[in-house]
mmCIF file of C-alpha atoms in Angstrom:
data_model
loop_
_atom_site.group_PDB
_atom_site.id
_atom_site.type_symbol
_atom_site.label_atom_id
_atom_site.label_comp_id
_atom_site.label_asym_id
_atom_site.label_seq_id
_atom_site.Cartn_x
_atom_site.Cartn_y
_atom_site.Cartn_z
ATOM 1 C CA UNK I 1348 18.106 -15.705 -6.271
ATOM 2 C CA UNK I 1349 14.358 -14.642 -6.946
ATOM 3 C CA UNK I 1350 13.951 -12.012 -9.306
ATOM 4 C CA UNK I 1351 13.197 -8.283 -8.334
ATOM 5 C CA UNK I 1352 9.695 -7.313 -7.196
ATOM 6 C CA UNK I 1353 7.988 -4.955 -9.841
ATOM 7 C CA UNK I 1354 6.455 -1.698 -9.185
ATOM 8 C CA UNK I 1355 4.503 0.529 -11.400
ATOM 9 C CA UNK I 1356 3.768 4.188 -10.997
ATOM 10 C CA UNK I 1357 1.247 5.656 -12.858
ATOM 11 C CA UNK I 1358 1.441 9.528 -13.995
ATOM 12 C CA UNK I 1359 5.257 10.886 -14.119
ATOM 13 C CA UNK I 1360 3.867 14.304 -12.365
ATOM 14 C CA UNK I 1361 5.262 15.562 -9.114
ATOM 15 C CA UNK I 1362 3.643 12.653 -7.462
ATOM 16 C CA UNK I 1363 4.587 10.093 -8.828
ATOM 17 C CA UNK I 1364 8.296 10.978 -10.109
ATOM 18 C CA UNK I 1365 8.645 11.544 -6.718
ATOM 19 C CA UNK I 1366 6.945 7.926 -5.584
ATOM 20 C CA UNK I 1367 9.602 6.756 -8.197
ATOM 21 C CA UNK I 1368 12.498 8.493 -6.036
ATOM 22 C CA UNK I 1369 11.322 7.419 -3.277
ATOM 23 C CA UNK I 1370 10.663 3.751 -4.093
ATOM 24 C CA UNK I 1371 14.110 3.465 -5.492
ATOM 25 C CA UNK I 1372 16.329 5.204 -2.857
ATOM 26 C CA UNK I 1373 14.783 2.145 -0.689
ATOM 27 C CA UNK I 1374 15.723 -0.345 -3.346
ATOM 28 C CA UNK I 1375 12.173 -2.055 -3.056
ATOM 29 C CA UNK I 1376 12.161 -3.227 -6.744
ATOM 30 C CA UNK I 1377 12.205 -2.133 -10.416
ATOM 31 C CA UNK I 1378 10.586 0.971 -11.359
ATOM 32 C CA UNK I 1379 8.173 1.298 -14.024
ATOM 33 C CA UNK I 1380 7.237 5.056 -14.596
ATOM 34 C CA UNK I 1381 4.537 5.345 -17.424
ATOM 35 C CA UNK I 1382 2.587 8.532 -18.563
ATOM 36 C CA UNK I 1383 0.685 9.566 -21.208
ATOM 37 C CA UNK I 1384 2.973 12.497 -22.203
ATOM 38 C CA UNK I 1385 5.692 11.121 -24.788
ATOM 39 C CA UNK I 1386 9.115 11.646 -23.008
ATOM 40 C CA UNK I 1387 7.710 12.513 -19.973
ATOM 41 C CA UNK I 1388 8.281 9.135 -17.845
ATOM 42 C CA UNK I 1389 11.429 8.527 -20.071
ATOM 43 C CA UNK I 1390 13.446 11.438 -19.104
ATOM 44 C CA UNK I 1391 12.514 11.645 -15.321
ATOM 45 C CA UNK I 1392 13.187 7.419 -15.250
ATOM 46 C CA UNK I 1393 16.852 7.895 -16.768
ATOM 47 C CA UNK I 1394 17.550 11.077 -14.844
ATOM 48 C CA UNK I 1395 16.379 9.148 -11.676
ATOM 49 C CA UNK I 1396 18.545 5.537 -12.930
ATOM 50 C CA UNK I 1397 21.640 8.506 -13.272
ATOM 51 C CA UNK I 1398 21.174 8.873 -9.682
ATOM 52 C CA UNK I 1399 22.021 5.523 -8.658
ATOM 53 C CA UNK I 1400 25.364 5.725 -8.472
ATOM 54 C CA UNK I 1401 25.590 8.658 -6.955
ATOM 55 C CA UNK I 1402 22.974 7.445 -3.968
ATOM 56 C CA UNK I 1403 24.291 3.600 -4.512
ATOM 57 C CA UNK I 1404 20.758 1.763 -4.762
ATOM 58 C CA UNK I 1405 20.696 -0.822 -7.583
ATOM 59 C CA UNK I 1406 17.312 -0.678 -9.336
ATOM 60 C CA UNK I 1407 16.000 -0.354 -13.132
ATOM 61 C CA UNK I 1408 14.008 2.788 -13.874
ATOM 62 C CA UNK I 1409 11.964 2.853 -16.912
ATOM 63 C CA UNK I 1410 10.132 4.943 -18.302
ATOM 64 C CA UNK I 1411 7.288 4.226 -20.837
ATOM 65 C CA UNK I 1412 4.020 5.829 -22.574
ATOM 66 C CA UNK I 1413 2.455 1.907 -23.224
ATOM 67 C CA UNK I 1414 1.028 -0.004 -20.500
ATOM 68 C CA UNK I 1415 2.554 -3.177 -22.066
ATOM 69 C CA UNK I 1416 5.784 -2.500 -20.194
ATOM 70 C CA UNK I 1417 3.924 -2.799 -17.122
ATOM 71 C CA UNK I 1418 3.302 -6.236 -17.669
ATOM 72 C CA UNK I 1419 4.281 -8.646 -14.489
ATOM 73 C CA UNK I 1420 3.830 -5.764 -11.844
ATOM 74 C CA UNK I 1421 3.617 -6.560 -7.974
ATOM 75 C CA UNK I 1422 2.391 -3.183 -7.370
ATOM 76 C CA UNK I 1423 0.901 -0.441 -9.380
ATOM 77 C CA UNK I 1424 0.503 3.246 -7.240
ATOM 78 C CA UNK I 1425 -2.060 5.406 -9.630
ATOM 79 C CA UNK I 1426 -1.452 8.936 -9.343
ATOM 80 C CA UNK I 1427 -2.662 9.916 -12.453
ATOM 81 C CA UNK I 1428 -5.470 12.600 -12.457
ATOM 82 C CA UNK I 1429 -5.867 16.556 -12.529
ATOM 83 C CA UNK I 1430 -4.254 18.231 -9.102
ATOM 84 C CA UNK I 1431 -6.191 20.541 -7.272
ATOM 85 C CA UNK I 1432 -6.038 24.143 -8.074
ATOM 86 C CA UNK I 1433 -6.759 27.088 -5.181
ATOM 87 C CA UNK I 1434 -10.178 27.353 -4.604
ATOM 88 C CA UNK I 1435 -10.904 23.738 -5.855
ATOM 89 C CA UNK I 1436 -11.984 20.865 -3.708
ATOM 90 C CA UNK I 1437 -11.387 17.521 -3.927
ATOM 91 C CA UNK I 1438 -14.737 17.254 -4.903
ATOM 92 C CA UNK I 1439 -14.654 19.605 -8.240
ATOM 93 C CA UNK I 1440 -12.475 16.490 -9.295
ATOM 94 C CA UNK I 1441 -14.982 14.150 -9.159
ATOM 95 C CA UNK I 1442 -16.043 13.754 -12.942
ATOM 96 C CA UNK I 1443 -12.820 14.322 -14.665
ATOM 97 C CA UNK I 1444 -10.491 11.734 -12.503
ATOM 98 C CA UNK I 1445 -12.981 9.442 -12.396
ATOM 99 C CA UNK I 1446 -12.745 8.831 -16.315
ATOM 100 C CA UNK I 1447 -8.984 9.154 -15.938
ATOM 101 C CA UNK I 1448 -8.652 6.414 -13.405
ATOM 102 C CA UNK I 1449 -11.343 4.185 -15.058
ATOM 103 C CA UNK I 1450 -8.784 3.856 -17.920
ATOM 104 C CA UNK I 1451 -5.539 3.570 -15.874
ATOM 105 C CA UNK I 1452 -7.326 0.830 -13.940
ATOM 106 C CA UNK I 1453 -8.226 -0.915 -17.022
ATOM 107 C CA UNK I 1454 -4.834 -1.123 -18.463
ATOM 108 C CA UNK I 1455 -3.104 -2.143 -15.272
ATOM 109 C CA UNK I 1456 -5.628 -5.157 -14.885
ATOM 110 C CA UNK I 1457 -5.022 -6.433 -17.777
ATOM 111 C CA UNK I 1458 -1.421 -6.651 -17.940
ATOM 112 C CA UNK I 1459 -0.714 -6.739 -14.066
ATOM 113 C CA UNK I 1460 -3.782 -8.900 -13.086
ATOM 114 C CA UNK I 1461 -2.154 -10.040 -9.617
ATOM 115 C CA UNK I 1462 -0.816 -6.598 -8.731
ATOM 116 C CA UNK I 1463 -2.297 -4.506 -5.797
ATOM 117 C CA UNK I 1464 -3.398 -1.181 -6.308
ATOM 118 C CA UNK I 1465 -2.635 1.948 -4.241
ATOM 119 C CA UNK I 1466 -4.835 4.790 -5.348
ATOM 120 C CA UNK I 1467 -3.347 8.683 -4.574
ATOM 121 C CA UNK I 1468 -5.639 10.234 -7.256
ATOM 122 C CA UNK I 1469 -8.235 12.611 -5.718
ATOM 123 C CA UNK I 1470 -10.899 12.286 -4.339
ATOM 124 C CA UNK I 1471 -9.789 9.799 -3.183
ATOM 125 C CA UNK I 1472 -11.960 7.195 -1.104
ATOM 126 C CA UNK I 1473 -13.794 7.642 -4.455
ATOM 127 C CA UNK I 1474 -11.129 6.575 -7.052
ATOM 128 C CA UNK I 1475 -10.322 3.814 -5.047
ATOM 129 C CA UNK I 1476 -14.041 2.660 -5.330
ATOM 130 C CA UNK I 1477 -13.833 3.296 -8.987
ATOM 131 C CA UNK I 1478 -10.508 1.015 -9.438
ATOM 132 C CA UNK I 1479 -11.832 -1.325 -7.329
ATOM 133 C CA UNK I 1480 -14.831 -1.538 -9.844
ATOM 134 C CA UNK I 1481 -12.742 -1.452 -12.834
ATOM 135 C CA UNK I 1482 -10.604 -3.764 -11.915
ATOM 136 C CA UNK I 1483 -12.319 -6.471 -9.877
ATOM 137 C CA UNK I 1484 -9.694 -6.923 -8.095
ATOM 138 C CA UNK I 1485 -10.133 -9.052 -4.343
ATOM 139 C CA UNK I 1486 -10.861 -6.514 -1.918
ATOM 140 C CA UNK I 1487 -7.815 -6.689 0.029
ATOM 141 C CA UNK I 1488 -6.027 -5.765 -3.443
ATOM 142 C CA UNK I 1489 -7.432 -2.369 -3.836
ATOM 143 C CA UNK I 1490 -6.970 0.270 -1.412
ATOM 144 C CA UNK I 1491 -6.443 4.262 -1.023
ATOM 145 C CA UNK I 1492 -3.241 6.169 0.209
ATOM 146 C CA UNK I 1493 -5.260 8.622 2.557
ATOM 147 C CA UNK I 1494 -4.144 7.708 6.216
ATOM 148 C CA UNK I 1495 -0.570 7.795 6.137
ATOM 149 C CA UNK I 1496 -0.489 11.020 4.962
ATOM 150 C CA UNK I 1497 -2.968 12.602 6.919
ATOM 151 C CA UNK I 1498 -1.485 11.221 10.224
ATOM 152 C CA UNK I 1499 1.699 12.095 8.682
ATOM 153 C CA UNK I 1500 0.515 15.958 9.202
ATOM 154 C CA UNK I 1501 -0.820 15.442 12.287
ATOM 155 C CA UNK I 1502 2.214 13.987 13.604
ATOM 156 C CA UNK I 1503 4.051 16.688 12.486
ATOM 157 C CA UNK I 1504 1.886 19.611 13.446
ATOM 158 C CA UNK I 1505 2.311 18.000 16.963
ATOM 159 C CA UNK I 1506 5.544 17.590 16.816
ATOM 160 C CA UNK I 1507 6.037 21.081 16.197
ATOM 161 C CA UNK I 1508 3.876 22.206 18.784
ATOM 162 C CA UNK I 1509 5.723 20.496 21.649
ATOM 163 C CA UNK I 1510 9.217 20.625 20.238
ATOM 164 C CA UNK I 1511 9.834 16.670 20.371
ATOM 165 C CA UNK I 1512 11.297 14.155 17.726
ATOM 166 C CA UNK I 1513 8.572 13.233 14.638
ATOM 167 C CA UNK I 1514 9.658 10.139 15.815
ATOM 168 C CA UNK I 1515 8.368 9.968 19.100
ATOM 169 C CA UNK I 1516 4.709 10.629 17.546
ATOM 170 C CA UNK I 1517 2.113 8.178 16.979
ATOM 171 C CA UNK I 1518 -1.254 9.639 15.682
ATOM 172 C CA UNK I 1519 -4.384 7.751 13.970
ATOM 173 C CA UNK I 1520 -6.873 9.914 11.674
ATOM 174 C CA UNK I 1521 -10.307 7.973 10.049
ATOM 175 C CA UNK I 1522 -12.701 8.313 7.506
ATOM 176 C CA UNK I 1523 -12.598 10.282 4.383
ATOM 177 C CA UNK I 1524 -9.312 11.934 2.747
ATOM 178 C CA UNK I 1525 -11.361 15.555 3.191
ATOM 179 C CA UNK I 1526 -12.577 18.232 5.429
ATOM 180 C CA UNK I 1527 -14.522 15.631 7.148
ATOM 181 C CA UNK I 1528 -11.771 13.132 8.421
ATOM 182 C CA UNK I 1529 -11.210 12.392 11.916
ATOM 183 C CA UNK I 1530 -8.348 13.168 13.540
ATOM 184 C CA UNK I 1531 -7.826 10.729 17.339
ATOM 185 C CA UNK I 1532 -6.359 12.422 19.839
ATOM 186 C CA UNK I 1533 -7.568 10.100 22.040
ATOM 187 C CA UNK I 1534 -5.233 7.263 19.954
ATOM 188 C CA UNK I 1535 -2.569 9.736 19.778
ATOM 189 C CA UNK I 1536 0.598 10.033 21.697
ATOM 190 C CA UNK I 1537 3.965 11.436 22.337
ATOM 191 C CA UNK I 1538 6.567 8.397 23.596
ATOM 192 C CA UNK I 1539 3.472 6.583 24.851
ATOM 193 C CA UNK I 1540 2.221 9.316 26.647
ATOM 194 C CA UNK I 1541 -1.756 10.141 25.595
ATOM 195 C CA UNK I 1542 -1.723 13.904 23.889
ATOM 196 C CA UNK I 1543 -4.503 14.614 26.005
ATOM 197 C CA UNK I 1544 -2.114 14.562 28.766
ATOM 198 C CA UNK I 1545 0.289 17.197 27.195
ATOM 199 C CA UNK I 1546 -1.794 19.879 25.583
ATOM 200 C CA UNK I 1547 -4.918 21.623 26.510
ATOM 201 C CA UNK I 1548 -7.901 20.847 24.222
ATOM 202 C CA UNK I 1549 -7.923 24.167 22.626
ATOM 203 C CA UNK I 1550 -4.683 23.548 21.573
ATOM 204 C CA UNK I 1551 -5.281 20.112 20.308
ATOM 205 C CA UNK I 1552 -8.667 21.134 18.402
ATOM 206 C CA UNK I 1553 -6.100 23.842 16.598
ATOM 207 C CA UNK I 1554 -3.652 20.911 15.589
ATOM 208 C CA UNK I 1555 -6.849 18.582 14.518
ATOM 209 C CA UNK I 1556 -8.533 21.832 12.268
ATOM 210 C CA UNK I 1557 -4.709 21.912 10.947
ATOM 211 C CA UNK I 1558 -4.501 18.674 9.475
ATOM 212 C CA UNK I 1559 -8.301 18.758 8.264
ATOM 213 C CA UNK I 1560 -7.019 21.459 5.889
ATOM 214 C CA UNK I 1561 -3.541 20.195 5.504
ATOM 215 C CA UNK I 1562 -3.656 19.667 1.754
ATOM 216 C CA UNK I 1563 -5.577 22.895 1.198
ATOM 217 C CA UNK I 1564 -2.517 24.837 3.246
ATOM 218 C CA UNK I 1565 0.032 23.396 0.966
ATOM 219 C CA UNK I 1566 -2.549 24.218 -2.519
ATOM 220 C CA UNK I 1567 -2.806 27.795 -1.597
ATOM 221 C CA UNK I 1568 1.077 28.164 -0.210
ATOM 222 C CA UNK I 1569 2.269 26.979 -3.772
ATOM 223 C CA UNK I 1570 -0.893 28.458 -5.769
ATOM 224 C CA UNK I 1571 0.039 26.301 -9.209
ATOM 225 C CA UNK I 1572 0.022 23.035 -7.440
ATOM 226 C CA UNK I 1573 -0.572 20.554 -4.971
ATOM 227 C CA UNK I 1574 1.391 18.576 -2.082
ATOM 228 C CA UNK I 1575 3.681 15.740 -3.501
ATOM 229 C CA UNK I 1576 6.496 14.883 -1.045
ATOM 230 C CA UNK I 1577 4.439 13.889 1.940
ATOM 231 C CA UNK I 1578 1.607 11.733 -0.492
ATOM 232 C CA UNK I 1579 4.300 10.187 -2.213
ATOM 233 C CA UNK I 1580 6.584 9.222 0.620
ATOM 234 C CA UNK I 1581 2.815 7.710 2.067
ATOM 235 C CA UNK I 1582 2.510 5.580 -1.016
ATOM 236 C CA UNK I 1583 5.592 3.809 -0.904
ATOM 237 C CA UNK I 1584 5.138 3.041 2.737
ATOM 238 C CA UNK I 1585 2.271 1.298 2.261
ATOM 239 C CA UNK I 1586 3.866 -0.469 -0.661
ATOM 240 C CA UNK I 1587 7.036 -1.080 1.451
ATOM 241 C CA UNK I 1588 5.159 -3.378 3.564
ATOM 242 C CA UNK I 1589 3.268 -5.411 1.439
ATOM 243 C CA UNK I 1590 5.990 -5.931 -0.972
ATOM 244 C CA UNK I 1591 8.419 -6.949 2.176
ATOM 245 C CA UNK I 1592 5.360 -8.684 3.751
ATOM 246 C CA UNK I 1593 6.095 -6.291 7.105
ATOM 247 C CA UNK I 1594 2.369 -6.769 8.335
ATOM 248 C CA UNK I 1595 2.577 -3.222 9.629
ATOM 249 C CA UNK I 1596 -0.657 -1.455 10.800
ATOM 250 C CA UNK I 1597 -1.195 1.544 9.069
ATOM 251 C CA UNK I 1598 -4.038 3.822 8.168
ATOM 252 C CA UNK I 1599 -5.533 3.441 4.164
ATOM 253 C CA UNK I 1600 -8.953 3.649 2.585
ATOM 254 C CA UNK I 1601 -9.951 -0.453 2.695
ATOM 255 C CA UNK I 1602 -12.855 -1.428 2.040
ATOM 256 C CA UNK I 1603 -15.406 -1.615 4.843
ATOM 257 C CA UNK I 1604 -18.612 -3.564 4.973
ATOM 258 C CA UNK I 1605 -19.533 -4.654 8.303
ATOM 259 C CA UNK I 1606 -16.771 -3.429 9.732
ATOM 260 C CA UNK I 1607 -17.485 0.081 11.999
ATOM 261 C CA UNK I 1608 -21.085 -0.279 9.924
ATOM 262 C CA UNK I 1609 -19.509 1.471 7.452
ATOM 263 C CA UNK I 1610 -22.008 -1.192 4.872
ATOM 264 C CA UNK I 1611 -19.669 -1.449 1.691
ATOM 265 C CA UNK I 1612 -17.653 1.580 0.892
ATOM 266 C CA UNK I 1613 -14.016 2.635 1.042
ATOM 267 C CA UNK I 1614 -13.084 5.030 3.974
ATOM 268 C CA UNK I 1615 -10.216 5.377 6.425
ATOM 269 C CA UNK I 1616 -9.496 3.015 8.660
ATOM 270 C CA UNK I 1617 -6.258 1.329 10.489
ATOM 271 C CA UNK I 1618 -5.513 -2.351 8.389
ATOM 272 C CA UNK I 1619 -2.317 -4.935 8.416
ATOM 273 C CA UNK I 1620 -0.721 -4.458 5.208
ATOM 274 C CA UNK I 1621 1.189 -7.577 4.224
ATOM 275 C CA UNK I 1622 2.557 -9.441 1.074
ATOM 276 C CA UNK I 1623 -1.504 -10.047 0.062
ATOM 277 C CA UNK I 1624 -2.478 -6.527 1.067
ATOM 278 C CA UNK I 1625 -4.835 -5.616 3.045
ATOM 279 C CA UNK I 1626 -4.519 -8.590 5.415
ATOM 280 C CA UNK I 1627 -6.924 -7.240 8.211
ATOM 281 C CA UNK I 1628 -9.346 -4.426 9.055
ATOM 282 C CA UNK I 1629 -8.268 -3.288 12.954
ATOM 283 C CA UNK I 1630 -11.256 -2.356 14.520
ATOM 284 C CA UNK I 1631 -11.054 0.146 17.496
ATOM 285 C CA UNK I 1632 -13.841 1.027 20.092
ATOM 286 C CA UNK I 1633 -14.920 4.922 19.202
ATOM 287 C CA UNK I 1634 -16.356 7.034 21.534
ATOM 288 C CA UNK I 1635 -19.934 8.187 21.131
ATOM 289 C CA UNK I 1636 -18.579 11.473 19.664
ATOM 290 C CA UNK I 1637 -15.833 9.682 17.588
ATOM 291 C CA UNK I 1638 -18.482 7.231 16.360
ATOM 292 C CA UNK I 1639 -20.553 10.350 14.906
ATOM 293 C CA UNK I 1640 -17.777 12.012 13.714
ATOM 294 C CA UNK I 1641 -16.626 8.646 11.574
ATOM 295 C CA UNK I 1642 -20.093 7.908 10.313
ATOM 296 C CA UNK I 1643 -20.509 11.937 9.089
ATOM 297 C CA UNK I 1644 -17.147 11.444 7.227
ATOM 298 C CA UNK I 1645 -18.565 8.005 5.962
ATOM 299 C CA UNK I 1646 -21.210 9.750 4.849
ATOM 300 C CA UNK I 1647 -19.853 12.543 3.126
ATOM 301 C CA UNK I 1648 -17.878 9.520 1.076
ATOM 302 C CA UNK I 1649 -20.756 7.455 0.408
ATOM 303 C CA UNK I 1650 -22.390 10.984 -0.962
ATOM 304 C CA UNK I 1651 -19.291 10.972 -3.431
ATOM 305 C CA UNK I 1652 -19.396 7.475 -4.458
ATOM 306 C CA UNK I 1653 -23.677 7.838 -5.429
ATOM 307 C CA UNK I 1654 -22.616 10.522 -8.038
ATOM 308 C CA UNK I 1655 -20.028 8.364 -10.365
ATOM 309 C CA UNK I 1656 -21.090 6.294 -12.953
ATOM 310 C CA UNK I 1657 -18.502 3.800 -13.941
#
């Protein structure tokens, strides 16, 4: 029998306790919680491994303040970094989470130097160039939870509005994990059926403004914190498939060069995620309006990106 994949999670916060949760409950490998704050990572890691009778998935959780433990991992999801606060952009994060992430990244290289990286730390087509830096890591090893979770919120703000199954929702959103990412309609549908088709644009403009400011709706609902469940679950997809080698198409900050003439940055954009991870940029013809859209959010990213200094 081969042995147990490894995962690490980085930062035993809301985020990633709850990556933890969810990565076990779907038995995808051993857990490796680690935080800077002693007993932190230990106590949510046993409290989580005291769960596994209870839900029946057979796992090891560990928790652990020294990266040495980390050693071996297949994956490492970094959610380490300050949360926003109301009033704060993903922006006002730029300086502090960059030096946070700089030294996560370092550590995980050098005891997990074949692991792929899944960046949730904000902002986030940002920190996903920094790790990517830091690391020097292939490409296709280094990419940005963003995607997922925005089309996550559009498929649910849709959902809502024409009383139908989640299930039955497909929805795409591109570029940058901010107030300038591009929600598809056009790509979008209910059971195969183009939204365009079942909701008047006003409508669907309302849904698309929605999920711009998703993560600011949940910040100023909760006022002493930010969204966890929905980034979290997001993570572990994306690690689901490359760990089980699904090949699944899904959107995540990759790394772009010629691809949409995005010229060398990280931004949003539907890739196959398999065992090697990002196995393939999908490239989809925009409309004129999409295309300026995309290259406005590329351009707010690549604004980011100038200001950190690595």
């Amino acid at each position: 029998m081969s042995a147990r994949k490894k995962i690490t999670v980085v930062g035993a916060g809301n985020v990633g306790a709850t990556a933890a949760h969810w990565a076990a409950s779907k038995e995808l490998g051993d857990i490796c919680l680690i935080d800077v704050v002693e007993g932190l990572p230990q106590g949510k890691a046993l409290d989580l491994k005291e769960a596994a009778p209870i839900e029946g998935f057979d796992c090891d959780v560990r928790g652990t303040n020294d990266y040495a433990d980390t050693a071996g991992s297949d994956i490492a999801i970094i959610t380490a970094g300050l949360p926003r606060k109301p009033g704060m952009s993903r922006d006002d994060l730029l300086a502090k989470n960059t030096e946070i992430v700089r030294q996560v990244t370092e550590q995980i290289a050098r005891y997990s130097p074949k692991a792929v990286l899944i960046i949730v730390s904000n902002p986030l087509d940002a920190m996903v160039y920094v790790a990517h830096q830091v690391s020097g890591f292939p490409v296709k090893r280094v990419l940005g939870m963003a995607g997922v979770l925005d089309s996550a919120r559009f498929r649910t703000f849709i959902a809502e509005e024409l009383n139908v199954s989640v299930r039955e929702v497909n929805a795409f959103v591109l570029g940058g994990h901010g107030d300038t990412m591009v929600p598809l309609p056009r790509f979008s549908t209910v059971a195969g059926i183009p939204l365009p088709e079942l909701l008047p644009a006003d409508r669907i403009e309302a849904l698309v403004d929605r999920t711009r400011k998703g993560g600011g709706e949940i910040v100023s609902l909760l006022k002493t914190g930010s969204a966890f469940y929905a980034p979290s679950a997001a993570s572990v997809e994306m690690a689901e498939s490359i760990l089980k080698d699904k090949k699944r198409v899904l959107p995540c900050a990759a790394y772009c060069d010629k691809e949409y003439g995005v010229g060398g940055y990280y931004v949003g954009v539907p890739v196959k995620l398999g065992s090697e991870g990002v196995e393939e940029v999908v490239e989809i013809e925009l409309s004129e309006q999409e295309r300026q859209d995309f290259m406005h959010s590329v351009q707010a990213v690549q604004e980011l990106v100038q200001k950190i200094n690595v």
